[in-house]
């Protein structure tokens, strides 16, 4: 069974991870899934910005909290 979180729960979770190294799995569509290590640079009311620390084909990018809610971005437990 899937764990359901509200958007405010996700905002608080992401805000608590700001400035830390985290592992992410990002669904880029068409069966392209990228696993990377990144830092959450900035947290805004409707989005957050990550900067990858590993060598991947992504630069600094912004995502909305709904991307986490729908499962396009998954925070991997260490």
CSV table of C-alpha atoms in Angstrom, one decimal:
chain,number,residue,atom,x,y,z
A,1,UNK,CA,0.0,0.0,0.0
A,2,UNK,CA,1.3,3.4,-0.9
A,3,UNK,CA,2.2,5.9,1.8
A,4,UNK,CA,0.0,9.0,1.2
A,5,UNK,CA,1.4,12.5,2.1
A,6,UNK,CA,-0.1,15.9,1.6
A,7,UNK,CA,1.6,18.7,-0.2
A,8,UNK,CA,2.3,20.5,3.1
A,9,UNK,CA,4.0,17.3,4.4
A,10,UNK,CA,6.1,17.2,1.3
A,11,UNK,CA,7.1,20.9,1.6
A,12,UNK,CA,8.1,20.4,5.2
A,13,UNK,CA,10.1,17.2,4.3
A,14,UNK,CA,11.9,18.9,1.4
A,15,UNK,CA,12.6,22.0,3.4
A,16,UNK,CA,14.2,19.9,6.1
A,17,UNK,CA,16.6,18.4,3.5
A,18,UNK,CA,17.8,21.8,2.2
A,19,UNK,CA,21.6,21.9,2.0
A,20,UNK,CA,22.1,18.1,2.5
A,21,UNK,CA,23.4,15.5,0.1
A,22,UNK,CA,20.4,13.3,-1.0
A,23,UNK,CA,19.9,10.5,-3.4
A,24,UNK,CA,17.1,10.9,-5.9
A,25,UNK,CA,15.5,8.9,-8.6
A,26,UNK,CA,13.9,11.1,-11.3
A,27,UNK,CA,11.5,9.9,-13.9
A,28,UNK,CA,12.2,11.9,-17.1
A,29,UNK,CA,9.5,10.2,-19.1
A,30,UNK,CA,9.5,7.5,-21.9
A,31,UNK,CA,11.1,5.0,-19.5
A,32,UNK,CA,14.1,7.2,-18.7
A,33,UNK,CA,14.9,7.1,-15.0
A,34,UNK,CA,17.9,8.9,-13.7
A,35,UNK,CA,19.5,8.1,-10.3
A,36,UNK,CA,21.7,10.8,-8.9
A,37,UNK,CA,23.1,12.4,-5.8
A,38,UNK,CA,22.1,16.1,-5.4
A,39,UNK,CA,21.8,19.0,-3.0
A,40,UNK,CA,18.6,20.9,-2.6
A,41,UNK,CA,19.8,24.5,-3.1
A,42,UNK,CA,16.7,26.6,-2.6
A,43,UNK,CA,13.2,26.0,-1.4
A,44,UNK,CA,10.3,28.2,-2.5
A,45,UNK,CA,6.6,28.0,-1.7
A,46,UNK,CA,5.7,26.2,-5.0
A,47,UNK,CA,9.0,24.6,-6.1
A,48,UNK,CA,12.5,23.6,-5.1
A,49,UNK,CA,15.8,23.7,-6.9
A,50,UNK,CA,18.4,20.8,-7.0
A,51,UNK,CA,22.0,20.8,-8.0
A,52,UNK,CA,23.4,17.4,-8.9
A,53,UNK,CA,26.7,16.5,-7.3
A,54,UNK,CA,27.2,13.3,-9.4
A,55,UNK,CA,28.0,13.2,-13.1
A,56,UNK,CA,24.7,13.0,-14.9
A,57,UNK,CA,23.1,14.8,-17.9
A,58,UNK,CA,21.2,17.2,-15.6
A,59,UNK,CA,22.2,20.7,-14.6
A,60,UNK,CA,20.6,22.7,-11.9
A,61,UNK,CA,16.9,22.2,-12.2
A,62,UNK,CA,13.7,23.1,-10.5
A,63,UNK,CA,10.8,20.8,-9.6
A,64,UNK,CA,7.4,21.3,-8.0
A,65,UNK,CA,6.2,19.6,-4.9
A,66,UNK,CA,3.5,17.9,-7.0
A,67,UNK,CA,6.3,16.0,-8.9
A,68,UNK,CA,7.1,14.4,-5.5
A,69,UNK,CA,3.5,13.8,-4.8
A,70,UNK,CA,2.8,11.9,-8.1
A,71,UNK,CA,6.0,9.9,-7.9
A,72,UNK,CA,8.1,11.5,-10.7
A,73,UNK,CA,10.8,12.2,-8.0
A,74,UNK,CA,11.6,9.7,-5.3
A,75,UNK,CA,13.9,10.3,-2.4
A,76,UNK,CA,16.0,7.2,-1.9
A,77,UNK,CA,16.7,6.1,1.7
A,78,UNK,CA,20.4,5.7,2.5
